[in-house]
Coordinates of C-alpha atoms and ligand atoms in Angstrom, one line a residue:
M1397 CA 149.1 -159.6 6.3
Q1398 CA 152.6 -158.7 5.2
A1399 CA 154.5 -161.6 3.6
R1400 CA 158.3 -161.4 3.9
G1401 CA 158.8 -162.8 0.4
I1402 CA 158.3 -165.8 -1.8
H1403 CA 159.6 -168.9 0.0
H1404 CA 159.4 -171.2 -3.0
L1405 CA 157.5 -172.1 -6.2
G1406 CA 156.0 -175.5 -6.3
V1407 CA 156.1 -177.3 -9.6
A1408 CA 154.2 -180.6 -10.4
V1409 CA 156.3 -183.0 -12.6
D1410 CA 155.8 -186.5 -14.1
D1411 CA 159.4 -187.5 -13.6
L1412 CA 161.3 -186.0 -10.7
D1413 CA 164.8 -187.2 -11.7
A1414 CA 164.3 -185.8 -15.2
A1415 CA 163.0 -182.5 -13.9
L1416 CA 165.8 -182.3 -11.4
S1417 CA 168.5 -182.7 -14.0
T1418 CA 166.7 -180.1 -16.2
Y1419 CA 166.8 -177.5 -13.4
E1420 CA 170.5 -178.3 -12.7
R1421 CA 171.5 -178.1 -16.3
L1422 CA 169.5 -175.0 -17.3
F1423 CA 169.5 -173.0 -14.1
G1424 CA 172.3 -174.2 -11.9
A1425 CA 169.9 -175.5 -9.3
Q1426 CA 171.4 -177.2 -6.2
V1427 CA 169.6 -179.9 -4.2
E1428 CA 168.7 -178.6 -0.7
H1429 CA 166.4 -181.5 0.4
R1430 CA 164.9 -184.7 -0.9
A1431 CA 162.0 -186.5 0.6
T1432 CA 159.3 -189.1 -0.1
V1433 CA 156.3 -188.3 2.0
E1434 CA 153.7 -191.1 1.8
G1435 CA 151.2 -189.1 3.8
Q1436 CA 151.2 -186.3 1.2
G1437 CA 151.6 -188.7 -1.8
V1438 CA 154.7 -187.1 -3.2
R1439 CA 158.4 -187.5 -3.9
A1440 CA 159.8 -184.0 -3.6
V1441 CA 163.1 -182.2 -4.1
S1442 CA 163.8 -178.7 -2.8
L1443 CA 166.2 -176.8 -5.0
R1444 CA 168.1 -173.6 -4.3
I1445 CA 168.8 -171.3 -7.3
G1446 CA 170.7 -168.4 -5.9
D1447 CA 168.4 -166.7 -3.3
G1448 CA 165.4 -168.5 -4.7
R1449 CA 163.9 -171.9 -4.2
V1450 CA 161.9 -174.3 -6.4
E1451 CA 160.1 -177.4 -5.0
L1452 CA 159.6 -180.2 -7.6
L1453 CA 156.7 -182.5 -6.8
E1454 CA 156.2 -186.0 -8.3
P1455 CA 153.0 -187.8 -7.3
L1456 CA 153.3 -191.3 -5.7
G1457 CA 150.1 -192.3 -7.5
A1458 CA 147.2 -191.0 -9.6
D1459 CA 144.9 -190.7 -6.5
T1460 CA 146.9 -188.1 -4.7
P1461 CA 146.5 -184.3 -4.7
V1462 CA 149.5 -183.8 -7.1
G1463 CA 148.4 -186.8 -9.2
R1464 CA 145.0 -185.3 -9.7
F1465 CA 146.5 -182.0 -10.5
L1466 CA 148.7 -183.6 -13.2
A1467 CA 145.8 -185.5 -14.7
K1468 CA 143.7 -182.3 -14.9
R1469 CA 146.3 -179.7 -15.8
G1470 CA 149.5 -181.5 -16.8
P1471 CA 152.9 -180.7 -15.5
G1472 CA 153.7 -177.1 -14.5
M1473 CA 153.3 -174.5 -11.8
H1474 CA 151.4 -176.0 -8.8
H1475 CA 151.7 -173.4 -6.0
V1476 CA 153.4 -170.3 -4.7
A1477 CA 154.6 -170.3 -1.1
F1478 CA 154.8 -167.0 0.8
D1479 CA 157.2 -166.7 3.7
V1480 CA 155.6 -165.2 6.9
S1481 CA 157.0 -164.5 10.3
D1482 CA 154.1 -165.9 12.3
L1483 CA 152.0 -168.6 10.6
P1484 CA 149.0 -168.7 13.0
A1485 CA 148.8 -164.9 13.0
A1486 CA 149.0 -164.9 9.2
L1487 CA 146.2 -167.4 8.9
A1488 CA 144.0 -165.3 11.2
E1489 CA 144.7 -162.2 9.1
L1490 CA 144.1 -164.0 5.8
S1491 CA 140.8 -165.4 7.1
G1492 CA 139.8 -162.0 8.3
A1493 CA 140.6 -160.6 4.9
G1494 CA 138.2 -163.1 3.3
A1495 CA 140.7 -165.7 2.0
D1496 CA 139.3 -169.3 1.8
L1497 CA 141.8 -171.3 3.9
I1498 CA 142.3 -175.0 2.9
D1499 CA 144.1 -175.4 6.3
E1500 CA 142.6 -173.6 9.2
A1501 CA 145.6 -174.4 11.3
P1502 CA 149.3 -174.9 10.5
R1503 CA 150.2 -178.5 9.5
E1504 CA 153.4 -180.3 8.7
G1505 CA 154.5 -179.7 5.1
L1506 CA 157.5 -181.0 3.3
F1507 CA 161.0 -180.9 4.7
G1508 CA 159.8 -180.3 8.3
L1509 CA 158.2 -176.9 7.5
E1510 CA 154.9 -175.7 9.1
V1511 CA 152.6 -174.7 6.3
A1512 CA 149.0 -174.0 5.4
F1513 CA 147.3 -173.7 2.0
I1514 CA 144.9 -171.1 0.7
H1515 CA 142.3 -172.0 -2.0
P1516 CA 143.2 -170.9 -5.5
D1517 CA 139.7 -169.2 -5.9
S1518 CA 140.9 -166.7 -3.3
V1519 CA 144.2 -166.0 -5.2
H1520 CA 143.1 -165.6 -8.8
G1521 CA 143.6 -169.2 -9.7
V1522 CA 146.9 -169.8 -7.9
L1523 CA 147.1 -172.3 -5.1
A1524 CA 149.0 -170.3 -2.3
E1525 CA 150.9 -171.7 0.6
V1526 CA 152.1 -169.8 3.6
V1527 CA 155.3 -171.0 5.3
S1528 CA 157.1 -169.8 8.4
S1529 CA 160.8 -170.5 7.7
E1530 CA 161.9 -169.7 11.3
Ligands
CO829 CO1 155.3 -175.9 -1.2

């Protein structure tokens, strides 16, 4: 499977507003989208930094995927999202290559994107997301 690039880095934070102002102040980040997604248990902001993008994720509660991540590992890098042209085809290729898919089929991610996650055990400890941006 050939990824087109890195779509974004996902970062787990305790305080979304504080993290947002840090990224604005230190790196000139600009807000692209904001959303509270009850179904995924997060408040999230998508930031553009030049050609790159960072997604800040604050859990809505302790008993959410990001809440459990924070409790276990503290704030920091949560996932890397790879941009692919055809998400179903990418998932089939990843599965064929032996990757352990958390999502067998595309699902709705943040900001209206179709996404799927790959288990960190298949990617040397890094939770990977695949996204089709078009
Ligand atoms: Co993401």
